[in-house]
Coordinates of C-alpha atoms and ligand atoms in Angstrom, one line a residue:
M1 CA 0.0 0.0 0.0
K2 CA 1.5 3.3 -1.1
A3 CA 0.9 6.7 0.4
L4 CA -0.3 9.0 -2.4
K5 CA -0.9 12.7 -2.8
S6 CA -4.3 13.7 -3.9
Y7 CA -3.2 14.7 -7.4
E8 CA -1.6 11.3 -7.8
L9 CA -4.7 9.5 -6.9
R10 CA -6.9 11.6 -9.2
Q11 CA -4.5 10.9 -12.1
K12 CA -4.0 7.2 -11.5
Y13 CA -7.8 6.7 -11.3
L14 CA -8.6 8.5 -14.5
D15 CA -5.6 6.9 -16.3
F16 CA -6.7 3.4 -15.2
F17 CA -10.3 3.8 -16.3
A18 CA -9.2 5.5 -19.6
S19 CA -7.0 2.4 -20.2
K20 CA -10.2 0.4 -19.8
G21 CA -12.0 2.3 -22.5
H22 CA -13.7 5.0 -20.4
S23 CA -14.0 8.6 -21.6
V24 CA -12.8 11.2 -19.0
I25 CA -15.6 13.8 -18.6
A26 CA -15.4 17.1 -16.6
S27 CA -16.9 17.6 -13.2
A28 CA -20.3 19.2 -13.4
S29 CA -21.3 22.2 -11.3
L30 CA -22.0 21.8 -7.6
I31 CA -25.3 23.6 -8.1
P32 CA -27.5 21.3 -10.1
E33 CA -29.2 22.8 -13.1
N34 CA -32.8 21.9 -13.9
D35 CA -33.2 19.8 -10.8
P36 CA -35.2 21.4 -8.1
S37 CA -35.2 18.2 -6.0
V38 CA -31.8 18.8 -4.5
L39 CA -29.8 21.8 -3.5
F40 CA -26.3 20.5 -4.3
T41 CA -24.7 17.8 -6.5
T42 CA -24.2 15.0 -3.9
A43 CA -22.7 12.3 -6.1
G44 CA -21.0 11.8 -9.4
M45 CA -24.0 10.0 -10.8
H46 CA -26.2 13.0 -10.2
P47 CA -25.5 14.9 -13.4
L48 CA -25.8 11.6 -15.3
V49 CA -29.3 10.6 -14.3
P50 CA -30.8 11.2 -17.8
Y51 CA -28.1 8.9 -19.2
L52 CA -28.7 6.2 -16.6
L53 CA -32.4 6.4 -17.7
G54 CA -31.4 5.7 -21.3
Q55 CA -30.6 8.9 -23.0
K56 CA -27.4 8.6 -25.1
H57 CA -24.3 10.2 -23.6
P58 CA -22.2 12.0 -26.3
A59 CA -18.9 10.6 -24.7
G60 CA -20.1 7.0 -25.0
T61 CA -21.1 4.2 -22.7
R62 CA -18.1 4.1 -20.4
L63 CA -17.3 7.3 -18.5
C64 CA -15.2 8.4 -15.6
D65 CA -14.6 11.6 -13.8
V66 CA -13.7 13.5 -10.6
Q67 CA -16.9 15.2 -9.4
K68 CA -17.2 18.0 -6.9
C69 CA -19.8 17.0 -4.3
V70 CA -21.5 18.6 -1.3
R71 CA -23.5 16.7 1.3
T72 CA -24.9 18.8 4.1
G73 CA -27.0 16.1 5.8
D74 CA -24.4 15.6 8.5
I75 CA -22.8 19.0 9.1
D76 CA -22.9 18.0 12.8
E77 CA -20.6 15.1 12.2
V78 CA -17.9 17.3 10.7
G79 CA -14.9 17.4 13.0
D80 CA -14.6 13.6 13.3
A81 CA -12.1 11.7 11.2
T82 CA -14.0 11.1 8.0
H83 CA -16.9 13.4 7.4
C84 CA -16.6 16.4 5.1
T85 CA -19.3 18.7 3.7
F86 CA -17.4 19.0 0.4
F87 CA -15.5 16.2 -1.2
E88 CA -14.4 14.9 -4.5
M89 CA -15.8 11.7 -5.8
L90 CA -13.9 9.5 -8.2
G91 CA -16.5 7.7 -10.4
N92 CA -16.7 5.3 -13.3
W93 CA -19.9 4.4 -15.2
S94 CA -21.2 1.8 -17.5
L95 CA -24.3 3.1 -19.3
G96 CA -25.8 -0.2 -20.4
D97 CA -22.3 -1.5 -21.2
Y98 CA -20.5 -3.8 -18.7
F99 CA -22.2 -5.0 -15.5
K100 CA -21.3 -6.7 -12.2
K101 CA -18.4 -8.9 -13.2
E102 CA -16.3 -6.3 -15.1
S103 CA -17.1 -3.6 -12.6
I104 CA -15.9 -5.7 -9.6
E105 CA -12.8 -6.8 -11.6
F106 CA -11.9 -3.2 -12.5
S107 CA -12.2 -2.2 -8.9
F108 CA -10.2 -5.1 -7.7
E109 CA -7.4 -4.5 -10.2
F110 CA -7.2 -0.8 -9.4
L111 CA -7.1 -1.4 -5.6
T112 CA -4.6 -4.2 -5.5
G113 CA -2.7 -3.7 -8.8
V114 CA -2.4 0.1 -9.0
L115 CA -2.8 1.2 -5.4
G116 CA -1.1 -1.9 -4.0
I117 CA -3.6 -2.6 -1.3
P118 CA -3.1 -6.1 0.2
V119 CA -6.0 -8.4 -0.6
D120 CA -6.5 -9.3 3.1
K121 CA -7.0 -5.6 4.0
I122 CA -10.1 -5.5 1.8
A123 CA -13.6 -6.4 3.0
V124 CA -16.7 -6.1 0.9
T125 CA -20.5 -6.1 1.3
V126 CA -23.1 -7.4 -1.1
F127 CA -26.9 -7.2 -1.1
A128 CA -28.6 -9.8 1.1
G129 CA -31.8 -10.0 -1.0
D130 CA -35.5 -9.3 -0.4
E131 CA -38.8 -9.3 -2.2
D132 CA -37.6 -6.6 -4.7
C133 CA -34.3 -8.1 -5.7
P134 CA -32.6 -11.5 -5.0
R135 CA -29.6 -12.1 -2.8
D136 CA -26.4 -11.1 -4.7
T137 CA -24.6 -14.4 -4.6
Y138 CA -23.3 -13.5 -8.1
A139 CA -21.3 -10.5 -7.0
A140 CA -20.1 -12.4 -4.0
G141 CA -18.9 -15.2 -6.3
V142 CA -16.9 -12.7 -8.4
W143 CA -15.2 -11.3 -5.3
E144 CA -14.4 -14.8 -4.2
S145 CA -12.9 -15.7 -7.6
L146 CA -10.6 -12.8 -7.2
G147 CA -9.3 -14.0 -3.9
I148 CA -11.4 -12.2 -1.3
A149 CA -12.0 -14.7 1.5
K150 CA -15.5 -15.8 2.3
D151 CA -15.4 -14.3 5.8
R152 CA -14.6 -10.9 4.3
I153 CA -17.8 -10.9 2.2
F154 CA -20.8 -9.6 4.2
Y155 CA -24.4 -9.8 3.1
L156 CA -26.4 -6.7 4.2
P157 CA -30.0 -5.6 3.6
K158 CA -31.4 -2.7 1.6
E159 CA -30.8 -0.3 4.4
N160 CA -27.0 -0.7 3.8
N161 CA -26.6 -2.1 0.3
W162 CA -29.0 -0.2 -1.9
W163 CA -28.5 3.1 -3.6
Y164 CA -31.2 5.6 -4.5
A165 CA -30.6 8.7 -6.6
G166 CA -33.7 10.3 -5.1
A167 CA -37.2 9.6 -4.0
T168 CA -37.8 8.3 -7.5
G169 CA -35.5 7.4 -10.3
P170 CA -32.7 5.0 -11.0
C171 CA -31.5 2.8 -8.2
G172 CA -30.2 -0.7 -7.4
S173 CA -28.3 -2.9 -5.1
D174 CA -24.6 -2.3 -4.6
T175 CA -21.4 -3.8 -3.4
E176 CA -19.3 -1.7 -1.1
I177 CA -15.6 -1.9 -0.6
F178 CA -14.0 -1.3 2.8
I179 CA -10.5 -1.1 4.1
D180 CA -10.0 -3.0 7.3
T181 CA -8.0 -0.7 9.5
G182 CA -6.7 -3.6 11.5
K183 CA -8.4 -2.4 14.7
P184 CA -9.9 -5.3 16.7
A185 CA -13.5 -6.1 16.0
C186 CA -15.8 -4.4 18.5
G187 CA -17.8 -7.5 19.2
E188 CA -19.1 -10.8 17.7
H189 CA -21.4 -9.0 15.3
C190 CA -18.9 -6.4 14.1
D191 CA -19.2 -6.0 10.3
P192 CA -18.7 -3.2 7.8
S193 CA -22.1 -1.6 8.7
C194 CA -20.8 -1.0 12.2
D195 CA -19.3 2.5 12.9
C196 CA -16.7 1.4 15.5
G197 CA -14.0 2.4 13.0
K198 CA -12.6 -1.0 12.1
Y199 CA -13.9 -0.8 8.5
V200 CA -13.8 2.4 6.5
E201 CA -15.8 2.5 3.2
I202 CA -13.9 3.8 0.3
W203 CA -15.8 2.7 -2.8
N204 CA -19.3 1.9 -3.7
N205 CA -20.3 0.1 -6.9
V206 CA -24.0 0.4 -7.6
F207 CA -25.7 -1.9 -10.0
M208 CA -28.5 0.3 -11.3
E209 CA -31.1 -1.8 -12.9
F210 CA -34.3 -0.4 -11.4
N211 CA -36.4 2.7 -11.6
R212 CA -38.3 3.5 -8.5
T213 CA -41.7 4.9 -9.4
K214 CA -43.8 7.4 -7.5
D215 CA -45.8 4.7 -5.8
G216 CA -42.6 3.0 -4.6
K217 CA -42.5 0.2 -7.1
F218 CA -39.2 -1.1 -8.6
E219 CA -39.4 -1.4 -12.3
P220 CA -36.5 -2.8 -14.4
L221 CA -34.6 -0.1 -16.3
A222 CA -34.3 -0.4 -20.1
Q223 CA -30.5 -0.7 -19.6
K224 CA -28.4 -2.1 -16.8
N225 CA -25.9 0.5 -15.5
V226 CA -23.0 0.6 -13.1
D227 CA -22.4 3.7 -11.1
T228 CA -19.4 3.8 -8.8
G229 CA -18.1 6.4 -6.4
M230 CA -14.8 6.5 -4.5
G231 CA -14.2 9.2 -1.9
L232 CA -10.9 10.9 -2.7
E233 CA -10.3 12.2 0.8
R234 CA -10.9 8.9 2.5
T235 CA -8.9 6.9 0.1
I236 CA -5.8 9.2 0.5
C237 CA -6.3 8.9 4.2
M238 CA -6.4 5.1 4.2
L239 CA -3.5 4.7 1.9
G240 CA -1.3 6.9 4.1
G241 CA -2.4 5.1 7.2
L242 CA -3.5 8.6 8.6
Q243 CA -5.8 9.2 11.5
S244 CA -8.1 11.5 9.7
V245 CA -8.7 13.2 6.3
Y246 CA -7.4 16.4 7.8
E247 CA -3.9 15.0 7.8
T248 CA -4.0 14.5 4.1
D249 CA -2.3 16.9 1.7
L250 CA -5.8 18.3 1.0
F251 CA -6.1 19.9 4.4
A252 CA -2.7 19.7 6.1
H253 CA -1.5 23.1 5.1
V254 CA -4.8 24.8 6.1
I255 CA -4.7 23.1 9.4
E256 CA -1.2 24.4 9.8
Q257 CA -2.3 27.9 8.9
I258 CA -5.2 27.8 11.4
A259 CA -2.8 26.5 14.1
A260 CA -0.4 29.4 13.4
L261 CA -3.3 31.9 13.5
C262 CA -4.3 30.9 17.0
G263 CA -1.0 29.7 18.4
K264 CA -2.5 26.3 19.4
T265 CA -1.4 22.8 18.5
Y266 CA -3.6 20.6 16.3
G267 CA -4.3 17.4 18.2
A268 CA -3.6 19.0 21.6
D269 CA -7.1 18.4 22.9
E270 CA -10.4 17.3 21.4
Q271 CA -12.1 20.6 21.4
T272 CA -9.2 22.4 19.7
T273 CA -8.9 19.7 17.1
R274 CA -12.6 19.7 16.3
A275 CA -12.8 23.4 16.0
M276 CA -9.8 23.5 13.6
R277 CA -11.3 20.7 11.5
I278 CA -14.7 22.4 11.3
I279 CA -13.1 25.7 10.1
A280 CA -10.9 23.8 7.5
D281 CA -13.9 21.8 6.2
H282 CA -16.5 24.7 6.1
M283 CA -14.2 27.2 4.5
R284 CA -13.2 24.7 1.8
T285 CA -16.9 24.1 1.0
A286 CA -17.7 27.8 1.1
T287 CA -14.8 28.4 -1.4
F288 CA -16.2 25.9 -3.8
M289 CA -19.8 27.1 -3.5
I290 CA -18.9 30.7 -4.2
G291 CA -16.3 29.8 -6.8
D292 CA -18.5 27.4 -8.7
E293 CA -19.4 28.0 -12.3
N294 CA -22.9 28.5 -11.0
G295 CA -21.6 30.2 -7.9
I296 CA -23.8 31.4 -5.1
V297 CA -23.6 34.0 -2.4
P298 CA -24.8 33.9 1.2
S299 CA -28.5 34.5 1.7
N300 CA -31.5 33.4 3.7
V301 CA -32.8 30.8 1.3
D302 CA -31.8 27.6 -0.4
Q303 CA -28.2 27.1 -1.2
G304 CA -27.3 30.6 0.0
Y305 CA -28.6 29.7 3.4
V306 CA -26.4 26.6 3.7
L307 CA -23.4 28.7 2.6
R308 CA -24.3 31.4 5.2
R309 CA -24.5 28.7 7.9
L310 CA -21.1 27.3 7.0
I311 CA -19.4 30.7 7.1
R312 CA -21.1 31.8 10.3
R313 CA -20.3 28.6 12.0
S314 CA -16.6 29.0 11.0
V315 CA -16.7 32.5 12.5
R316 CA -17.9 31.1 15.8
F317 CA -15.3 28.4 15.9
A318 CA -12.6 30.9 14.8
M319 CA -13.5 33.1 17.7
Q320 CA -13.5 30.1 20.1
L321 CA -9.9 29.4 19.1
G322 CA -9.0 33.1 19.5
I323 CA -8.6 33.8 15.8
D324 CA -9.5 37.1 14.3
A325 CA -12.4 36.1 12.1
A326 CA -11.3 38.5 9.4
R327 CA -8.5 36.0 8.7
L328 CA -11.0 33.5 7.4
S329 CA -10.7 35.0 4.0
D330 CA -7.0 34.1 4.0
I331 CA -8.0 30.5 4.4
A332 CA -10.4 30.8 1.4
Q333 CA -7.4 32.2 -0.5
A334 CA -5.3 29.3 0.5
Y335 CA -7.9 26.9 -0.9
V336 CA -8.1 28.9 -4.2
D337 CA -4.4 28.5 -4.6
Q338 CA -4.4 24.8 -3.7
Y339 CA -7.2 23.8 -6.1
R340 CA -7.0 26.3 -9.0
A341 CA -4.9 23.9 -11.2
Y342 CA -7.7 21.3 -11.1
Y343 CA -10.7 23.6 -10.8
P344 CA -9.9 26.7 -12.9
E345 CA -13.3 28.3 -11.9
L346 CA -11.8 29.0 -8.4
G347 CA -9.0 31.0 -10.0
A348 CA -11.4 32.8 -12.2
N349 CA -13.6 33.7 -9.3
E350 CA -10.9 34.4 -6.8
Q351 CA -11.9 38.0 -6.0
K352 CA -15.5 37.1 -5.6
I353 CA -14.7 34.2 -3.2
V354 CA -12.4 36.3 -1.0
G355 CA -14.8 39.3 -1.2
E356 CA -18.0 37.3 -0.3
V357 CA -16.3 35.5 2.6
S358 CA -15.0 38.8 4.0
K359 CA -18.4 40.5 3.6
E360 CA -20.3 37.7 5.3
V361 CA -17.7 37.3 8.1
D362 CA -17.8 41.1 8.7
K363 CA -21.6 41.1 8.9
F364 CA -21.7 38.3 11.4
A365 CA -18.5 38.8 13.5
K366 CA -19.9 42.1 14.8
T367 CA -23.1 40.6 16.3
L368 CA -21.8 37.2 17.3
D369 CA -20.5 38.2 20.7
N370 CA -23.6 40.1 21.6
G371 CA -25.7 37.2 20.5
I372 CA -23.8 34.7 22.6
R373 CA -24.0 37.1 25.6
E374 CA -27.8 37.3 25.0
I375 CA -28.1 33.5 24.9
E376 CA -26.1 33.2 28.2
K377 CA -28.3 35.9 29.8
V378 CA -31.5 34.2 28.8
L379 CA -30.4 30.8 29.8
R380 CA -29.6 32.1 33.3
Y381 CA -33.3 32.8 33.8
V382 CA -34.8 30.0 31.8
Q383 CA -37.2 27.7 33.6
G384 CA -36.6 24.1 32.7
D385 CA -34.2 23.0 30.0
T386 CA -35.5 24.7 26.8
L387 CA -34.9 28.0 25.2
N388 CA -38.1 29.5 24.1
G389 CA -38.9 30.0 20.4
K390 CA -39.4 33.8 20.5
T391 CA -35.8 34.2 21.8
A392 CA -34.5 31.9 19.2
F393 CA -36.2 34.0 16.6
R394 CA -34.9 37.2 18.1
L395 CA -31.4 35.7 17.9
Y396 CA -32.0 35.0 14.2
D397 CA -33.6 38.3 13.4
T398 CA -31.4 40.6 15.4
F399 CA -28.1 38.9 15.6
G400 CA -28.2 36.8 12.5
F401 CA -27.9 33.4 14.3
P402 CA -29.0 30.6 12.1
I403 CA -31.4 28.5 14.2
E404 CA -29.0 25.5 13.9
M405 CA -26.3 27.6 15.5
T406 CA -28.6 28.6 18.4
Q407 CA -29.4 24.9 18.8
E408 CA -25.8 24.0 18.8
I409 CA -24.8 26.6 21.4
C410 CA -27.7 25.6 23.6
R411 CA -26.9 22.0 23.3
E412 CA -23.3 22.6 24.4
K413 CA -24.8 24.2 27.5
G414 CA -27.2 21.4 28.1
Y415 CA -30.4 23.1 26.8
G416 CA -32.8 22.4 24.0
V417 CA -34.6 24.9 21.8
D418 CA -38.4 25.1 21.3
L419 CA -38.4 24.7 17.5
D420 CA -42.1 24.9 17.1
G421 CA -42.1 28.1 19.0
Y422 CA -39.3 29.4 16.7
R423 CA -41.3 28.4 13.6
N424 CA -44.4 30.1 14.9
A425 CA -42.5 33.3 15.7
F426 CA -40.9 33.1 12.3
A427 CA -44.3 32.6 10.5
E428 CA -45.8 35.4 12.5
H429 CA -43.1 37.8 11.4
Q430 CA -43.4 36.6 7.8
K431 CA -47.1 37.3 7.8
K432 CA -46.5 40.8 9.0
S433 CA -43.8 41.6 6.5
Q434 CA -45.7 39.9 3.7
A435 CA -48.7 42.0 4.4
G436 CA -46.5 45.0 4.1
A437 CA -45.0 43.8 0.8
E438 CA -48.4 43.0 -0.6
Q439 CA -49.7 46.4 0.0
K440 CA -46.6 47.8 -1.6
F441 CA -46.9 45.7 -4.7
K442 CA -50.7 45.7 -4.9
G443 CA -52.7 42.8 -6.2
G444 CA -51.5 39.5 -5.1
L445 CA -53.4 38.8 -1.9
A446 CA -54.1 42.3 -0.8
D447 CA -57.8 41.5 -0.4
S448 CA -57.9 38.3 1.6
G449 CA -61.7 37.9 1.6
E450 CA -63.1 34.5 1.2
Q451 CA -63.4 34.8 -2.6
T452 CA -59.8 35.8 -3.1
T453 CA -58.7 33.0 -0.9
Y454 CA -60.7 30.5 -3.0
L455 CA -59.3 32.0 -6.2
H456 CA -55.8 31.6 -4.8
T457 CA -56.4 27.9 -4.2
A458 CA -57.8 27.8 -7.7
T459 CA -54.4 29.1 -9.1
H460 CA -52.7 26.1 -7.5
L461 CA -55.1 23.7 -9.1
L462 CA -54.7 25.6 -12.4
L463 CA -50.9 25.3 -12.4
A464 CA -51.1 21.6 -11.6
S465 CA -53.8 21.1 -14.4
L466 CA -51.7 23.0 -17.0
K467 CA -48.8 20.7 -16.3
K468 CA -51.0 17.7 -16.6
V469 CA -52.8 18.7 -19.8
L470 CA -49.8 20.1 -21.6
G471 CA -47.8 17.1 -20.5
T472 CA -44.8 18.9 -19.0
D473 CA -43.5 19.7 -15.6
D474 CA -41.7 22.7 -17.0
I475 CA -44.6 25.1 -16.6
Q476 CA -44.1 27.7 -13.9
Q477 CA -46.0 30.6 -12.5
K478 CA -44.7 33.8 -14.0
G479 CA -47.1 36.1 -12.4
S480 CA -50.4 36.1 -10.5
N481 CA -53.0 38.8 -9.7
I482 CA -56.2 38.1 -7.8
T483 CA -59.2 40.3 -7.2
A484 CA -62.4 39.4 -5.6
E485 CA -63.9 38.7 -9.0
R486 CA -61.2 36.8 -11.0
L487 CA -57.8 35.3 -11.0
R488 CA -55.1 36.2 -13.6
F489 CA -52.3 33.8 -14.0
D490 CA -49.2 34.0 -16.2
F491 CA -47.1 31.0 -17.1
N492 CA -44.4 30.1 -19.5
F493 CA -45.6 28.4 -22.7
D494 CA -44.8 29.2 -26.3
R495 CA -48.1 29.0 -28.1
P496 CA -51.8 29.6 -27.6
L497 CA -53.8 26.8 -25.9
T498 CA -56.2 25.0 -28.2
D499 CA -59.9 25.0 -27.3
S500 CA -59.7 21.3 -26.3
E501 CA -56.7 22.0 -24.1
K502 CA -58.6 24.8 -22.4
Q503 CA -61.5 22.6 -21.8
A504 CA -59.3 19.8 -20.5
V505 CA -57.6 22.3 -18.1
E506 CA -61.1 23.4 -16.8
A507 CA -62.2 19.8 -16.5
A508 CA -59.0 18.9 -14.5
V509 CA -59.5 21.8 -12.1
N510 CA -63.2 21.1 -11.7
N511 CA -62.5 17.4 -11.1
A512 CA -60.1 18.4 -8.2
I513 CA -62.9 20.6 -6.8
A514 CA -65.4 17.8 -7.1
R515 CA -63.1 15.5 -5.2
D516 CA -63.3 18.0 -2.3
I517 CA -59.7 17.4 -1.3
P518 CA -58.5 18.9 2.0
V519 CA -55.9 21.7 1.6
V520 CA -53.1 21.0 4.2
C521 CA -50.6 23.6 5.4
E522 CA -47.3 22.5 6.9
E523 CA -44.3 24.5 8.0
M524 CA -40.9 23.2 7.1
T525 CA -37.4 24.3 6.0
V526 CA -36.9 25.2 2.4
E527 CA -34.6 22.1 2.1
Q528 CA -37.4 19.8 3.3
A529 CA -39.8 21.4 1.0
R530 CA -37.5 20.8 -1.9
E531 CA -37.0 17.2 -0.9
Q532 CA -40.7 16.8 -1.0
H533 CA -40.8 18.2 -4.5
A534 CA -42.8 21.3 -3.5
V535 CA -43.1 23.8 -6.3
G536 CA -41.3 27.0 -5.2
V537 CA -42.8 30.0 -6.8
F538 CA -41.3 33.1 -5.3
G539 CA -37.9 31.6 -4.2
S540 CA -36.1 34.5 -2.7
R541 CA -39.0 36.1 -0.9
Y542 CA -39.1 33.3 1.6
G543 CA -37.2 32.9 4.8
E544 CA -35.7 29.8 6.1
I545 CA -39.0 28.2 7.3
V546 CA -41.7 28.1 4.7
K547 CA -45.3 27.1 4.5
V548 CA -46.1 24.3 2.1
Y549 CA -49.6 23.8 0.9
T550 CA -50.6 20.4 -0.2
I551 CA -53.7 19.6 -2.1
G552 CA -53.8 15.8 -2.0
D553 CA -52.0 14.2 -4.9
V554 CA -52.7 17.2 -7.1
D555 CA -50.4 19.9 -6.0
K556 CA -47.7 20.9 -3.4
Q557 CA -46.4 24.4 -3.3
I558 CA -44.3 26.7 -1.2
C559 CA -46.8 29.5 -0.6
G560 CA -47.7 32.1 2.0
G561 CA -51.4 31.3 1.8
P562 CA -54.1 31.8 2.7
H563 CA -56.1 29.1 1.1
A564 CA -59.5 27.3 1.2
E565 CA -59.7 24.5 3.7
H566 CA -61.0 22.0 1.1
T567 CA -61.4 22.3 -2.6
G568 CA -65.1 21.7 -2.5
Q569 CA -65.5 25.3 -1.3
L570 CA -64.4 26.7 -4.6
G571 CA -67.5 26.2 -6.8
R572 CA -67.2 26.0 -10.6
F573 CA -64.0 27.0 -12.3
R574 CA -64.2 28.6 -15.8
I575 CA -61.5 30.1 -18.1
V576 CA -62.7 33.5 -19.4
K577 CA -59.7 34.3 -21.5
E578 CA -56.4 32.8 -22.7
Q579 CA -54.0 35.3 -24.3
S580 CA -50.4 36.2 -24.8
S581 CA -48.8 38.3 -22.0
S582 CA -45.3 38.7 -23.4
A583 CA -42.8 36.6 -25.4
G584 CA -43.1 33.0 -24.3
I585 CA -45.6 33.9 -21.5
R586 CA -49.3 33.1 -21.7
R587 CA -52.0 34.6 -19.5
I588 CA -55.2 33.0 -18.3
K589 CA -58.1 34.9 -16.7
A590 CA -60.5 32.6 -14.9
V591 CA -63.4 32.9 -12.5
L592 CA -65.2 30.7 -9.9
E593 CA -68.9 30.5 -10.3
Ligands
LIG601 N1 -23.9 6.9 -6.2 C1 -23.1 6.1 -5.4 C2 -22.6 6.9 -4.2 O1 -22.8 8.1 -4.1 C3 -22.0 5.6 -6.2 O2 -21.4 6.6 -7.0 O3 -22.1 6.3 -3.3

């Protein structure tokens, strides 16, 4: 087993798969285009979904790349040995080309032949089988034929050995490859699914042969694909026999820089080590998010909110270490210099990266101390063990504390936070500021009498019906104006609707009304709303917690409301006019009778 630098592993990986007939493709953006279901690209397969579903890829049926990825699901785990919010994924794909046998053979040859990993350090898992897909004795047999001992092959259930691209879409069983660190097993049942640290996963080969449908069924895909992903950071760490990814060349110099800034020693104690790792991780992710080809800036919604949280959390840990937060932009600069050769977009956006980090740090560093003092003061008088929601909201509104940070600080001091109370205070505030905005912009929901409320619900049904009748999900609300008499709704579409289309849209809306479906309002984070495929109409007007209105299986939208309680209240829907509003935009006027 040879210790490698990150650039060596990237190159060896791409060279190896190129030698096996794979085309090397470029990393896609971190910010997915045309995919509202996720905030960030989380895996190499993500930008390839259409091709996994059967579309022809211009570079052929064998591909490989190094993909920038962000996973924010476990921000709280960052600081341990292996979790990063940003990472690079080495991936190779077969789009209806080779399947299990070759895929496993390629992986084995790369690991043992190119990287020199001894066979007895490798452990693998395969799918244990269930009613959707049989036990993968085939993959196990291939591993065995290559020399992996039987007791190093573990059969695990869907929970461990199945990969989904999203709630629906391509998926399949996988075989996962682990390095045995040599630590003693933590017990009789210790296997690679256990997190005691004996086994570290480095590679995942997914055998994508199913498409999961909306109703949870697994249908065979037209073509059988392979999708693999190897974590660059982890693999470098394992090859070097290092304690954590922060000791690899990808982080070591920044850790040194942080240590120099605070005059403390990395590894001296757990708290210091964790704080240094968090800053190193978060600032790297922030650098890539701002410097991306579809770069973002800190804000209160969607991706911008995640970025804001990462920078603000770095400020907090910098101050905890005694570092002047203004120096965080030096760390961003160090990452630009480190990565610019592989990711030229960072070099191209250098000023933007440093500038945005400085701006955000500046904004927050001023209020952080006051906010923390405020939390401490309130907690001194708090009855019980929970900080109330109003205070949590005040910390957000006045001091810019993301709710997750308030929770984290409270947790450290042994307190919880009343999240429901926070959401209520947030919604209350939103209602007030929305009322203001509505008066300013006129129209919209200025008159919230019963009739306008019903017409508002009708616009949701109308949007859903347009998508259904015109056969595309690509239709969006481009404008809406409601009076007590009628609704006016603009949407993108490039030709007039035919009479029969208009009738079909009316019928679809009236059908939803006839079904008398309850209209359900829930509050959730923008991220959750996206995960649930809610349609977001006015993106940036919303804060972190949003209302999502669901009308049965017909429609789900992020929306401020108000709405009817059930669709039966609406009466009969009729389109009065359908006309052009501007280039590529149609306008419908409709009434409820
Ligand atoms: N999609 C799989 C993963 O993310 C393999 O690339 O692990």
